[in-house]
Coordinates of C-alpha atoms in Angstrom, one line a residue:
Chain A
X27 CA 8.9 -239.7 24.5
X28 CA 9.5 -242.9 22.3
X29 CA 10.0 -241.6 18.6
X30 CA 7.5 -243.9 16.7
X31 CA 8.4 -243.6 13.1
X32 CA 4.9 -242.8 11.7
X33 CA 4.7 -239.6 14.4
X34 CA 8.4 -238.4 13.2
X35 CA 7.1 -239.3 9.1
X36 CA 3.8 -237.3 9.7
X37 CA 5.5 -234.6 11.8
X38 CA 8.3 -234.2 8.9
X39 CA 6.7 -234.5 6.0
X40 CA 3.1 -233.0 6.2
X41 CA 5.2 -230.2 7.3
X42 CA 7.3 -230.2 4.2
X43 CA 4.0 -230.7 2.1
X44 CA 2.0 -228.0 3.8
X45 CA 4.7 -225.5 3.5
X46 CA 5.2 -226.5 0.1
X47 CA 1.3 -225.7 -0.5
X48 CA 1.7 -222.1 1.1
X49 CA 4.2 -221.2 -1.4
X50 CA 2.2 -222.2 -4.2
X51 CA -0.7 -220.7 -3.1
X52 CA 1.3 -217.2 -3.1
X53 CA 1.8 -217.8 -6.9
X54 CA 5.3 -219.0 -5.9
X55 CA 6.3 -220.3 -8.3
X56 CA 3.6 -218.8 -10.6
X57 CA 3.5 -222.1 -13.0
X58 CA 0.3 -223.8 -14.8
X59 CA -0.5 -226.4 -16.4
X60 CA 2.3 -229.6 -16.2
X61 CA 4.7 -227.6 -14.5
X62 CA 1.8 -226.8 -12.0
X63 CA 0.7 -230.5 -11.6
X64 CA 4.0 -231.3 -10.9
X65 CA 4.2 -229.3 -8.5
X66 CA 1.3 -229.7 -6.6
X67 CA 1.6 -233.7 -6.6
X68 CA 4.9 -233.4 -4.7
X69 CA 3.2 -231.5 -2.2
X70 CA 0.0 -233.4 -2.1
X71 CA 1.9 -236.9 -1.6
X72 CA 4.1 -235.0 1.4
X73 CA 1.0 -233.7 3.1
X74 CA -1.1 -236.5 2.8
X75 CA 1.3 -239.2 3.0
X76 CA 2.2 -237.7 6.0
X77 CA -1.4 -237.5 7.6
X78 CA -1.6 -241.0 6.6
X79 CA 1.3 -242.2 8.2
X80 CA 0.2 -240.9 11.3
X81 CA -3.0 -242.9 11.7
X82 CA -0.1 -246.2 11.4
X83 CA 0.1 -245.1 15.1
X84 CA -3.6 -245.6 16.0
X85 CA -5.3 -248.3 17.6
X86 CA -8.1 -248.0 15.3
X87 CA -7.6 -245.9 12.6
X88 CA -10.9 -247.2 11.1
X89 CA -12.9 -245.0 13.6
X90 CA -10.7 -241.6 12.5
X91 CA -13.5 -239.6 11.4
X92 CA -14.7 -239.6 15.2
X93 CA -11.6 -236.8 15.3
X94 CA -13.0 -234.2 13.9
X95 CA -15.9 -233.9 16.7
X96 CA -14.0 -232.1 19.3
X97 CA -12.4 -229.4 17.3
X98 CA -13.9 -226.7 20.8
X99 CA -11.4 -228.5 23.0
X100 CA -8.9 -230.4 21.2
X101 CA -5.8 -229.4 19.3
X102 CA -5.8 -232.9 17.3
X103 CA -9.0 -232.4 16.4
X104 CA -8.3 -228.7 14.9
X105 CA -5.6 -230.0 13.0
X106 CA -8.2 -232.6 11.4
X107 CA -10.7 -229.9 10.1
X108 CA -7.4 -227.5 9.5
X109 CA -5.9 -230.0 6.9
X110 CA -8.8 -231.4 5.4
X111 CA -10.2 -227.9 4.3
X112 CA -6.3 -226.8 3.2
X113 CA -6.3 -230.4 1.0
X114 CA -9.8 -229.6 0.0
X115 CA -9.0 -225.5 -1.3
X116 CA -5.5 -226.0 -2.8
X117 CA -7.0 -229.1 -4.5
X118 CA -9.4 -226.5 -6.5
X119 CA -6.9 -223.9 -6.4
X120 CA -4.4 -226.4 -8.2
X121 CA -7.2 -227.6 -10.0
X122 CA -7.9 -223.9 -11.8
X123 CA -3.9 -223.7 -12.6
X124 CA -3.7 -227.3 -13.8
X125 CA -6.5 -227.4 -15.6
X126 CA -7.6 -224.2 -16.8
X127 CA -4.5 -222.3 -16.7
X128 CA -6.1 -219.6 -14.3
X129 CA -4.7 -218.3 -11.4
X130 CA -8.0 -217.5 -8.3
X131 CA -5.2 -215.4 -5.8
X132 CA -7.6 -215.2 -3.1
X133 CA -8.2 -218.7 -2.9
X134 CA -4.6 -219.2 -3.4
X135 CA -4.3 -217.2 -0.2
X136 CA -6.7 -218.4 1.9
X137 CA -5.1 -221.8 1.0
X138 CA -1.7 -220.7 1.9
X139 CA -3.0 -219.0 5.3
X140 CA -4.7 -222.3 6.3
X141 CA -1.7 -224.5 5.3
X142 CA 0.3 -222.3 7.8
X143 CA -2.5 -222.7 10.3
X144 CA -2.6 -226.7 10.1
X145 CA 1.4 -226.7 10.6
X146 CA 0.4 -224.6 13.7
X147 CA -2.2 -226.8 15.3
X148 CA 0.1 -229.8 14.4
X149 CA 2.4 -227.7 16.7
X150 CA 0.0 -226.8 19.2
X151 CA -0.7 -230.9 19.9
X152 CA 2.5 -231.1 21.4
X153 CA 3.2 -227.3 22.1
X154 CA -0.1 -228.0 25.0
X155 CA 1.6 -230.9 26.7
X156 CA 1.9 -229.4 30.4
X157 CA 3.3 -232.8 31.2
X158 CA 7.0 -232.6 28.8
X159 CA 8.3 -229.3 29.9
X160 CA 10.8 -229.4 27.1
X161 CA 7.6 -229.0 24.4
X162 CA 5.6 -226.4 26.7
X163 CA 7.6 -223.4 24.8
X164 CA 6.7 -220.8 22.2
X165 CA 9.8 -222.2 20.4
X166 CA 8.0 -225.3 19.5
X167 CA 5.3 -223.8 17.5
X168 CA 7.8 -220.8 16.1
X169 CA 10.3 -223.6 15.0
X170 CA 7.7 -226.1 13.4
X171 CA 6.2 -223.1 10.9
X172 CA 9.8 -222.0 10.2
X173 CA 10.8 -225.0 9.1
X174 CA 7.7 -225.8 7.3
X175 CA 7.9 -222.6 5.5
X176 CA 11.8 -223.2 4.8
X177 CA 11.6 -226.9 3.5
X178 CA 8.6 -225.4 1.9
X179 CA 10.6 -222.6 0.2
X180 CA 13.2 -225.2 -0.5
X181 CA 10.9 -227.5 -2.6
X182 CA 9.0 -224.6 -4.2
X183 CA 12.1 -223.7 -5.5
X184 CA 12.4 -220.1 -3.7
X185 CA 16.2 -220.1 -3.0
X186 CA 15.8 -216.1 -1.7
X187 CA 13.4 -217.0 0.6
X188 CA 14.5 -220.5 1.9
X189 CA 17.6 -219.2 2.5
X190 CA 16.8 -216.7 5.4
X191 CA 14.5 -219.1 6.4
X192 CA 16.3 -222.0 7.0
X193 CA 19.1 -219.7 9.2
X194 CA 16.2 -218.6 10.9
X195 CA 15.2 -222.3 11.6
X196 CA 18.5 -222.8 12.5
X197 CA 18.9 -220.7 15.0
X198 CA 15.5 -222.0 16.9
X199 CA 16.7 -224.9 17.3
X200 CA 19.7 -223.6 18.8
X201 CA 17.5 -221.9 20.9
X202 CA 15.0 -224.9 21.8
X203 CA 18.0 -227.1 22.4
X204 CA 19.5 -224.7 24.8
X205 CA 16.5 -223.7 27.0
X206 CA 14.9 -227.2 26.4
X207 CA 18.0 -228.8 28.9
X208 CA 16.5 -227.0 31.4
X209 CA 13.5 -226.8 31.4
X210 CA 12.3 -230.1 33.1
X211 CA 14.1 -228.6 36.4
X212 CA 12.6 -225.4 36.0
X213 CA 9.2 -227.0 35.4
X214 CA 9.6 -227.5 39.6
X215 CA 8.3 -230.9 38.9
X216 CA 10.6 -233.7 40.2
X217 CA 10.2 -236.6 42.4
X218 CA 9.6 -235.1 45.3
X219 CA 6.6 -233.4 44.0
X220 CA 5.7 -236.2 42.1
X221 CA 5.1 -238.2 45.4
X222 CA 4.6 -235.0 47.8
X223 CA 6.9 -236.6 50.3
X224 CA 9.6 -233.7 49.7
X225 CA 9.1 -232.2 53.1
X226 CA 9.8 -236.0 54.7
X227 CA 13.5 -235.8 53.3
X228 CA 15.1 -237.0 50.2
X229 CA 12.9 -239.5 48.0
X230 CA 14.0 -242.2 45.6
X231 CA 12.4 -244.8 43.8
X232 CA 13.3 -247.8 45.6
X233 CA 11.2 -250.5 43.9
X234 CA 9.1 -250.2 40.5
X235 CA 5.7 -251.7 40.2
X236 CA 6.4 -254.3 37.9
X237 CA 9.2 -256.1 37.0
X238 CA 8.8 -255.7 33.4
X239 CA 8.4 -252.7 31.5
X240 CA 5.1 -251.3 30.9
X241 CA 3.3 -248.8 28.3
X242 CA 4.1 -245.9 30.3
X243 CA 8.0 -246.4 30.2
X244 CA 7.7 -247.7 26.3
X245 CA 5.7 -244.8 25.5
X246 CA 6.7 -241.6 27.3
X247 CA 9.9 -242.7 29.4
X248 CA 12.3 -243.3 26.3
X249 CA 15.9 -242.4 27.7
X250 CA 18.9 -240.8 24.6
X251 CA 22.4 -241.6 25.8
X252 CA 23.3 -237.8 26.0
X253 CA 26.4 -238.4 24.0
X254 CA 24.4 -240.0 20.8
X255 CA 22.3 -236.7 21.0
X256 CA 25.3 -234.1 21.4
X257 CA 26.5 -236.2 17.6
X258 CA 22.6 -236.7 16.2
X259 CA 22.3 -232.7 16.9
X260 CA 25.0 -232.1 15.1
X261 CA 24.5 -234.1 12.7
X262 CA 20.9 -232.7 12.2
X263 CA 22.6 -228.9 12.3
X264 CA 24.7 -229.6 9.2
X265 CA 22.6 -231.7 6.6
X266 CA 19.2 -229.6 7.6
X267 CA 20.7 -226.3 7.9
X268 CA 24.0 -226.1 7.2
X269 CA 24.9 -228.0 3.9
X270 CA 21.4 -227.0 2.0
X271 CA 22.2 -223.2 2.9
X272 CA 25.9 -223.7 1.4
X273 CA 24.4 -225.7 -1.4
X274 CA 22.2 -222.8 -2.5
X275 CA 24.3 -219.9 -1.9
X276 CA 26.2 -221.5 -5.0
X277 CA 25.2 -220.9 -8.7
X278 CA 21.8 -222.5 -9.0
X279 CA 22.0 -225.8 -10.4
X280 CA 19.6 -228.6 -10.6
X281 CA 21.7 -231.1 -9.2
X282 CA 23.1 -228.5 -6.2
X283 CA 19.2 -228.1 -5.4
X284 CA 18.1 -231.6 -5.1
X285 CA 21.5 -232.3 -3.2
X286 CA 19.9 -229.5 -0.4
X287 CA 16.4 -231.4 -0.6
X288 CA 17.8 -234.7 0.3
X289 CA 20.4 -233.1 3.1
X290 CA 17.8 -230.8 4.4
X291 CA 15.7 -234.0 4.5
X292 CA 17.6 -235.7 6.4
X293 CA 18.3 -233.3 9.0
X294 CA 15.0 -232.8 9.5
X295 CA 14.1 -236.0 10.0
X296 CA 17.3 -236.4 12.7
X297 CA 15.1 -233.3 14.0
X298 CA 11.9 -234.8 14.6
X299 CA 14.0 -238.3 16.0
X300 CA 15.6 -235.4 18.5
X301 CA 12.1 -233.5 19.1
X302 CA 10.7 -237.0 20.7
X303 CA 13.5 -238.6 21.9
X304 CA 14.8 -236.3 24.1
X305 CA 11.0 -235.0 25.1
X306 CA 11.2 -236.0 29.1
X307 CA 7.6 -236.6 30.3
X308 CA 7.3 -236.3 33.7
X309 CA 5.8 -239.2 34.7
X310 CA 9.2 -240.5 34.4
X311 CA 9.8 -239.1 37.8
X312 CA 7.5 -241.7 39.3
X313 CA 10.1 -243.8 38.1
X314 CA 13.5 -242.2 39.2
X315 CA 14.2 -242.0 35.7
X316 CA 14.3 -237.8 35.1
X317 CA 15.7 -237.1 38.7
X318 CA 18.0 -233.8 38.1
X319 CA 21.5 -234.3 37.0
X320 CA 20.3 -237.8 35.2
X321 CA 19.3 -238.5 31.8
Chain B
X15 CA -18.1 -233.9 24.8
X16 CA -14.5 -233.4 25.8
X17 CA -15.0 -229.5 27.9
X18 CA -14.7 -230.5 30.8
X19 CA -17.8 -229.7 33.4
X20 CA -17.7 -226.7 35.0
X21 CA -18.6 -227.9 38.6
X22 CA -19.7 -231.9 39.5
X23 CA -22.6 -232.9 42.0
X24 CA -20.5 -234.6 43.7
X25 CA -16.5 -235.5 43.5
X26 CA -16.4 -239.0 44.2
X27 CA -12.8 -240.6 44.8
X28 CA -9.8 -242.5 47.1
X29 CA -8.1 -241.3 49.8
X30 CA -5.1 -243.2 50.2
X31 CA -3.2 -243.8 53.3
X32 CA 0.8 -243.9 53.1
X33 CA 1.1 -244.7 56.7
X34 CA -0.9 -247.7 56.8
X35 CA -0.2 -249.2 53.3
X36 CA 1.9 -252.5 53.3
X37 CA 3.2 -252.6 49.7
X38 CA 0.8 -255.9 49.5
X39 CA 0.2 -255.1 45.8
X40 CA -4.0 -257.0 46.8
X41 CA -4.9 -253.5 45.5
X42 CA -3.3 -254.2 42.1
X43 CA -4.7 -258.2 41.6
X44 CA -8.5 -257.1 42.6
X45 CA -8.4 -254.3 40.2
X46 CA -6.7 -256.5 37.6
X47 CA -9.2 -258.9 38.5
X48 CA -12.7 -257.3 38.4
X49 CA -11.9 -255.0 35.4
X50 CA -10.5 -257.6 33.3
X51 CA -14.1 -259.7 33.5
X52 CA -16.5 -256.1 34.1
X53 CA -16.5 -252.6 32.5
X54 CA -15.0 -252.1 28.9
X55 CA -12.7 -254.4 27.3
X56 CA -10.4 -257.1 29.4
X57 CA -7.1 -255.5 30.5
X58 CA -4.7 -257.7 28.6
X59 CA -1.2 -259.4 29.2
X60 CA 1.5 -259.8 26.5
X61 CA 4.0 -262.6 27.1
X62 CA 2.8 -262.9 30.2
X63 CA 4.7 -266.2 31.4
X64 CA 7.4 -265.5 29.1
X65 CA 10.4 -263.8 29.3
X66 CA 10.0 -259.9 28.4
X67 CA 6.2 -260.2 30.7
X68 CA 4.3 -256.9 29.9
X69 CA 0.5 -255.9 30.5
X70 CA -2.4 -253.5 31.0
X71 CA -3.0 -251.9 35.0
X72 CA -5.2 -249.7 36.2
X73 CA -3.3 -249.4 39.7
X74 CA 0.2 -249.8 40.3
X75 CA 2.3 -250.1 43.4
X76 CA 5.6 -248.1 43.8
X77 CA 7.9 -248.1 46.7
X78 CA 9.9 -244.9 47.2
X79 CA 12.6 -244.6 50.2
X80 CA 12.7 -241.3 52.1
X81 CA 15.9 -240.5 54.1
X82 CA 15.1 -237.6 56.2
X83 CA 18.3 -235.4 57.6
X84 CA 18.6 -237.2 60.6
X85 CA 17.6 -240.6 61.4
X86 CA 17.0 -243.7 59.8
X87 CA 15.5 -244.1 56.1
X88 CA 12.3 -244.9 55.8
X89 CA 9.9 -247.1 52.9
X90 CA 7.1 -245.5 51.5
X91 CA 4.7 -248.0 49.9
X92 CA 2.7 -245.8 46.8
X93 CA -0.9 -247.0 45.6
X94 CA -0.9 -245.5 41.9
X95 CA -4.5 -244.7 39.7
X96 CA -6.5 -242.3 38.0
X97 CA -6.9 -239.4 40.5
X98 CA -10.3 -238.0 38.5
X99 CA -9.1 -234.5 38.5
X100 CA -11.4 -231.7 38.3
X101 CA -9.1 -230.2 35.3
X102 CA -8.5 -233.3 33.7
X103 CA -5.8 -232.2 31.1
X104 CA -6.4 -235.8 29.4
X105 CA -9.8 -235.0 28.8
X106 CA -9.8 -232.0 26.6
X107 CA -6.9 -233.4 24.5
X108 CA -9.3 -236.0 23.0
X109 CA -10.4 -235.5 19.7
X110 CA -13.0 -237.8 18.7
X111 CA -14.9 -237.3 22.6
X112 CA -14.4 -240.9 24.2
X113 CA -13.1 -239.4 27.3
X114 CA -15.4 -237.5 29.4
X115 CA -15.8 -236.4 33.1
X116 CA -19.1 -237.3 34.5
X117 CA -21.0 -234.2 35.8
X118 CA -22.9 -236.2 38.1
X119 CA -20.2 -237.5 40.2
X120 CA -17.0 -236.1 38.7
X121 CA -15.4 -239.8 37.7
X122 CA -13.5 -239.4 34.6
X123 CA -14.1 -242.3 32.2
X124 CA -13.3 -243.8 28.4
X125 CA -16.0 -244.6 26.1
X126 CA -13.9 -247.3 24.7
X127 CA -16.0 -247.6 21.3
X128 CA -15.5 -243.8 20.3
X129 CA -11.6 -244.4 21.1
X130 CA -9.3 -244.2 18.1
X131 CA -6.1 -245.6 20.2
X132 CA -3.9 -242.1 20.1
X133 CA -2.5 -242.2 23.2
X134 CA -3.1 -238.4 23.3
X135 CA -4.7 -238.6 26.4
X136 CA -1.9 -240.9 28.3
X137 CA 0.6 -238.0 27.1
X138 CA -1.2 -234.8 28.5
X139 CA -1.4 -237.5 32.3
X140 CA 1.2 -236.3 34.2
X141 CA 0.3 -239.5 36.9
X142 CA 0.8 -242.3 33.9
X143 CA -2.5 -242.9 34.9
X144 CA -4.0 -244.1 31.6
X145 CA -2.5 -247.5 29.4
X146 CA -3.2 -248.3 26.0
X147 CA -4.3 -251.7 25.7
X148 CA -1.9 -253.7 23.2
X149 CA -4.7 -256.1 22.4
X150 CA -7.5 -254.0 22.3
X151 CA -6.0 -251.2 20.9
X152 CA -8.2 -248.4 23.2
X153 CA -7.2 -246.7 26.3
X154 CA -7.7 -248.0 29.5
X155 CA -8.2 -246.0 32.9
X156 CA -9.8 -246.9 36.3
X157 CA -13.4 -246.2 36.4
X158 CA -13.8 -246.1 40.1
X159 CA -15.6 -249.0 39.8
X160 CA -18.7 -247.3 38.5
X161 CA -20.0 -250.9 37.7
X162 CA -19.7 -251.8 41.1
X163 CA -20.4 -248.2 42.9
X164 CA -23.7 -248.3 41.8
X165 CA -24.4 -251.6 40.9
X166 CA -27.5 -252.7 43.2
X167 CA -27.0 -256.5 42.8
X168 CA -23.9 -256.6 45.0
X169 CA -24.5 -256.6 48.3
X170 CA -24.1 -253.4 50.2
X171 CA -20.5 -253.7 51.4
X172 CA -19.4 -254.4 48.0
X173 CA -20.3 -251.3 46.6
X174 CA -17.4 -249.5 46.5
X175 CA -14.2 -249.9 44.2
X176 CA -12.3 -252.9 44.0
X177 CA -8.8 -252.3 45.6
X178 CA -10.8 -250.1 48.2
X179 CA -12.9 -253.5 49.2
X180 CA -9.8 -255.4 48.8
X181 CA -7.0 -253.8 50.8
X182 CA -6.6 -255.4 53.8
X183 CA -4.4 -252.6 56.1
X184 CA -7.3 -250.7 55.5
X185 CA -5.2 -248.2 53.2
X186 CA -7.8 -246.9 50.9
X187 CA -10.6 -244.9 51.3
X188 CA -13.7 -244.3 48.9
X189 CA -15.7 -241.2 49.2
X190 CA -17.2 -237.8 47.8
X191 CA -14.5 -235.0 48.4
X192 CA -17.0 -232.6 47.3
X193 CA -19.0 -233.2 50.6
X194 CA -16.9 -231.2 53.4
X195 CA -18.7 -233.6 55.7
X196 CA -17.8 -236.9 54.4
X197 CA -15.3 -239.5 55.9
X198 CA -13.1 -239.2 53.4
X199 CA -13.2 -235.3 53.9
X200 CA -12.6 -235.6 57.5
X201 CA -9.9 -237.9 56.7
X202 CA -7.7 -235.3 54.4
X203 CA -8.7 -232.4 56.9
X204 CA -7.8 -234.0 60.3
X205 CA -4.4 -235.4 58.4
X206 CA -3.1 -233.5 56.0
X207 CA -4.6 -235.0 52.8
X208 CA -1.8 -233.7 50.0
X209 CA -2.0 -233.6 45.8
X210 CA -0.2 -235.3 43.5
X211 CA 2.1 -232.8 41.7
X212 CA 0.2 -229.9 42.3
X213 CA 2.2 -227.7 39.9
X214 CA 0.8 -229.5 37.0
X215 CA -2.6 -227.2 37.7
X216 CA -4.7 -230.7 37.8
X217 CA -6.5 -230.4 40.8
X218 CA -6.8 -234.0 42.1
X219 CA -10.1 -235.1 43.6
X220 CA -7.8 -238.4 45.2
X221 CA -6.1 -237.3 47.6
X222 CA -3.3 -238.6 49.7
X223 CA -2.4 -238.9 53.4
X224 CA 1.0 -238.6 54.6
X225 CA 3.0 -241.0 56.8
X226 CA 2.4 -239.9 60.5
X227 CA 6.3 -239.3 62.3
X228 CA 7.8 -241.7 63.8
X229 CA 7.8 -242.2 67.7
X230 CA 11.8 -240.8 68.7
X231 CA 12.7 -242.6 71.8
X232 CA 14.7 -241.3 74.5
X233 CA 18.0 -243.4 74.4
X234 CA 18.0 -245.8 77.4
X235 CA 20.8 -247.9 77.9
X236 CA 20.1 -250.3 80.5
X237 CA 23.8 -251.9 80.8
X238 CA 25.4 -248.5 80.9
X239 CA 25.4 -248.0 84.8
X240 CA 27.0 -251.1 85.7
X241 CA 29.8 -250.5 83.3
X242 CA 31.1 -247.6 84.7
X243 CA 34.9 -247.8 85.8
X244 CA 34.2 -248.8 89.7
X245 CA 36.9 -246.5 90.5
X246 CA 39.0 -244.0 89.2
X247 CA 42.1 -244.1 91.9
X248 CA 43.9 -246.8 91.6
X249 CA 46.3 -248.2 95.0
X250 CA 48.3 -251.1 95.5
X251 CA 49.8 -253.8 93.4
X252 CA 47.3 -253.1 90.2
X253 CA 48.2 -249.3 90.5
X254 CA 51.1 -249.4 90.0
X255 CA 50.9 -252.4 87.1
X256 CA 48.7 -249.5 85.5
X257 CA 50.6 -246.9 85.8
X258 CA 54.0 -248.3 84.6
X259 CA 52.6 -249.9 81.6
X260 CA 50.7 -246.4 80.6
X261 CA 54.1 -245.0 81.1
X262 CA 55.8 -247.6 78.1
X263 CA 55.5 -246.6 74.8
X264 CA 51.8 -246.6 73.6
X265 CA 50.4 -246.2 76.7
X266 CA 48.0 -244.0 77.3
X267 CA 50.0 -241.4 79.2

């Protein structure tokens, strides 16, 4: 799938944001007033800067609203009236520590049940994709509410619990990266199925359609060389996991902390780059471009 | 509403023929063609006489070789659209309810002015059957025609989908699958009408029909009889030529 920047922004952030907001609704940390505002701003401008970025990607953004209509069938849709009424309940939550110096927990928790529930229909959108094989796995949704509720942990400043969290992430990933490889074959979808001319011998696209590229191949047939993945997962491994984990197992310091933001950060965006990129839709096999053994 | 219908009146779709289709692409330029000036907005072209030429189809044309075990390969020519499935998995993945399958007659179609551009709906296709238009920002798919189908100021003959009017080997069929009875029906029964990637749980109302074998002739070689060696003792002067040069080195004996 082609990584669009404003799908990898709003995938990375309003995940950060949201998991932020679940922390503070537990009264983690239990501030008011500035230290409060503070707080919540960071996670505001994650979670809705990162909704925002995501109608960048929209042919007309100006008719979003029509998205919250089909909430009975569709898992966009869900995340629409999921994060809206999160926003909406942490904003008066936040409002009542900000402003009033009172703590309401059972708004707090509703508010940081629902923030877990809009990373999971975030999830779910790509989670339900029958079509990428490599997405159609419980590790997709179990790795995106990990990792919101690490980086979460991580900005909230709760070093006990973003540690375990993050090695927990960690170790999904491992785990998506692993079965993802295989998954396209095991999906039993290839070209001969594609074409149902299997049973005629071996098939192979011989001429495309078009002699240009189209929005099919832009969009959903975006090709990694596997040796700039095998670094970029590396790469992602250390500054998301690795370093921030090192970086808060030493004696807490402000500096140390903000270091593991930035790295964890950036892993996670050379996460989200990795989560589309390498996502092989199958309608690549239409054009010879996911036969097995190929990138 | 984006739930899909639970059963349609009728299934109304192609029924495409790999054996007779030439690759001619006519298909492809008469649905280009009446859908840009018809139904919806124009299906655009970017660059389209320069050098990186890109645009909006409805239909597309593969060609796919198939070498069987033994024997010669053969060229498959591969009529591409929306195959109006009965579980449209691009239909419930809309959120704001643009797409929709018709109960009526089962065609599966974009309401392009409740379509907020996500592409959603081209992901969850495994066939690549929907395009987003770069100009107009909304998704386009083929309609069947619905503005011809129906349409009661066309002349009889014409009322049926573009590329189906069009093709000239006669590749295309247009039909209700839903009617066991139909010609189309008859069609997939007496030859073996197939799915497009059935795995994906879609069920396809298009269907397609497979190449019928090639003929295998017997080998006749009509030379072969008068080449035979005229005979196989040899006397005389030329005997014994033969045999003495077989007998030098790298002869035959």
């Amino acid at each position: 799938m082609h990584p669009a920047p404003s799908v990898i922004i709003f995938t990375s952030f309003s995940g950060l944001g949201f998991g932020m907001l679940f922390w503070l609704g537990l009264g983690m940390p239990a501030s008011t007033g500035f230290i409060a505002f503070v707080f919540f701003t960071i996670a505001y401008l994650l979670a809705v800067g990162g909704l925002l970025a995501s109608t960048f990607h929209l042919g007309h953004p100006e008719r979003a609203l029509r998205a919250f209509t089909q909430w009975r069938t569709s898992w966009l849709s869900r995340e629409a009236w999921t994060s809206v009424v999160t926003l909406l309940l942490m904003a008066a939550y936040g409002a009542g520590l900000v402003f009033f110096g009172t703590r309401i927990p059972l708004l707090g928790l509703i508010g940081a049940a629902l923030s877990m529930l809009t990373v999971f229909t975030t999830a779910m959108i790509y989670t339900q994709m029958k079509t990428v094989p490599r997405w159609r796995h419980w590790t997709t949704p179990a790795l995106f509410l990990t990792l919101s509720l690490g980086g979460g942990a991580l900005l909230a400043g709760q070093v006990r619990f973003a540690l375990p969290l993050l090695a927990i992430a960690g170790t999904l990933q491992l785990l998506a990266w692993i079965g993802g490889d295989k998954r396209l074959i095991q999906s039993g979808s290839n070209i001969a199925t594609a074409t149902g001319l299997g049973n005629l011998g071996t098939v192979r696209a011989f001429e495309p359609p078009h002699t240009g590229t189209n929005y099919l191949l832009r969009e959903m047939v975006y090709v990694v060389a596997r040796k700039h993945a095998a670094r970029l997962r590396i790469i992602a491994l250390v500054f998301g996991f690795g370093l921030p984990i090192i970086l808060l197992s030493l004696p807490f310091s402000h500096i140390w902390a903000l270091l593991a933001v930035l790295s964890h950060v950036g892993g996670l965006l050379a996460l989200r780059w990795l989560f589309f990129a390498e996502a092989e839709h199958v309608v690549g096999l239409y054009y010879g471009r996911r036969e097995a053994g190929r990138a | 509403m984006t739930e899909l219908p639970a059963s349609t009146e009728r299934k109304l779709g192609l029924v495409i023929d790999l054996d007779t289709c030439v690759g001619c692409h006519a298909c492809v330029v008469s649905c280009k063609g009446w859908n840009t000036e018809n139904y919806g907005a124009p299906l655009s072209d970017q660059d389209a006489y320069g050098s990186n030429p890109s645009g909006t189809f409805l239909n597309r044309v593969h060609s796919y070789e198939i070498k069987p075990d033994q024997g010669v390969a053969k060229l498959v020519h591969f009529p591409k659209s929306c195959l109006h499935c009965e579980d449209a998995p691009c239909v419930t993945v809309c959120p704001t309810g643009a797409s929709y399958k018709r109960s009526e007659d089962g065609i599966v179609l974009v309401n392009e002015d409740a379509c907020i551009g996500c592409g959603l709906c081209a992901w969850a296709c495994p066939y690549g059957a929907r395009e987003l238009d770069a100009t107009e920002g909304v998704m386009k798919k083929c309609t069947l025609c619905v503005d011809r189908i129906y349409n009661e100021n066309l002349p009889e003959e014409d009322r049926q989908p573009a590329c189906v009017r069009t093709c000239p080997a006669g590749a295309r069929h247009f039909g209700d699958l839903g009617d066991p009875n139909s010609e189309v029906s008859q069609l997939v029964e007496k030859r073996g009408g197939f799915d497009l990637m059935p795995e994906q749980g879609t069920r396809p109302v298009n269907k397609y029909l497979p190449p019928r074998p090639k003929d295998v002739e017997p080998e006749i070689d009509i030379l072969a009889p008068y080449l035979e060696p005229v005979a196989d003792d040899t006397k005389g002067w030329l005997g014994w030529l033969d045999k003495t040069l077989s007998a030098l080195p790298g002869g035959d004996r």
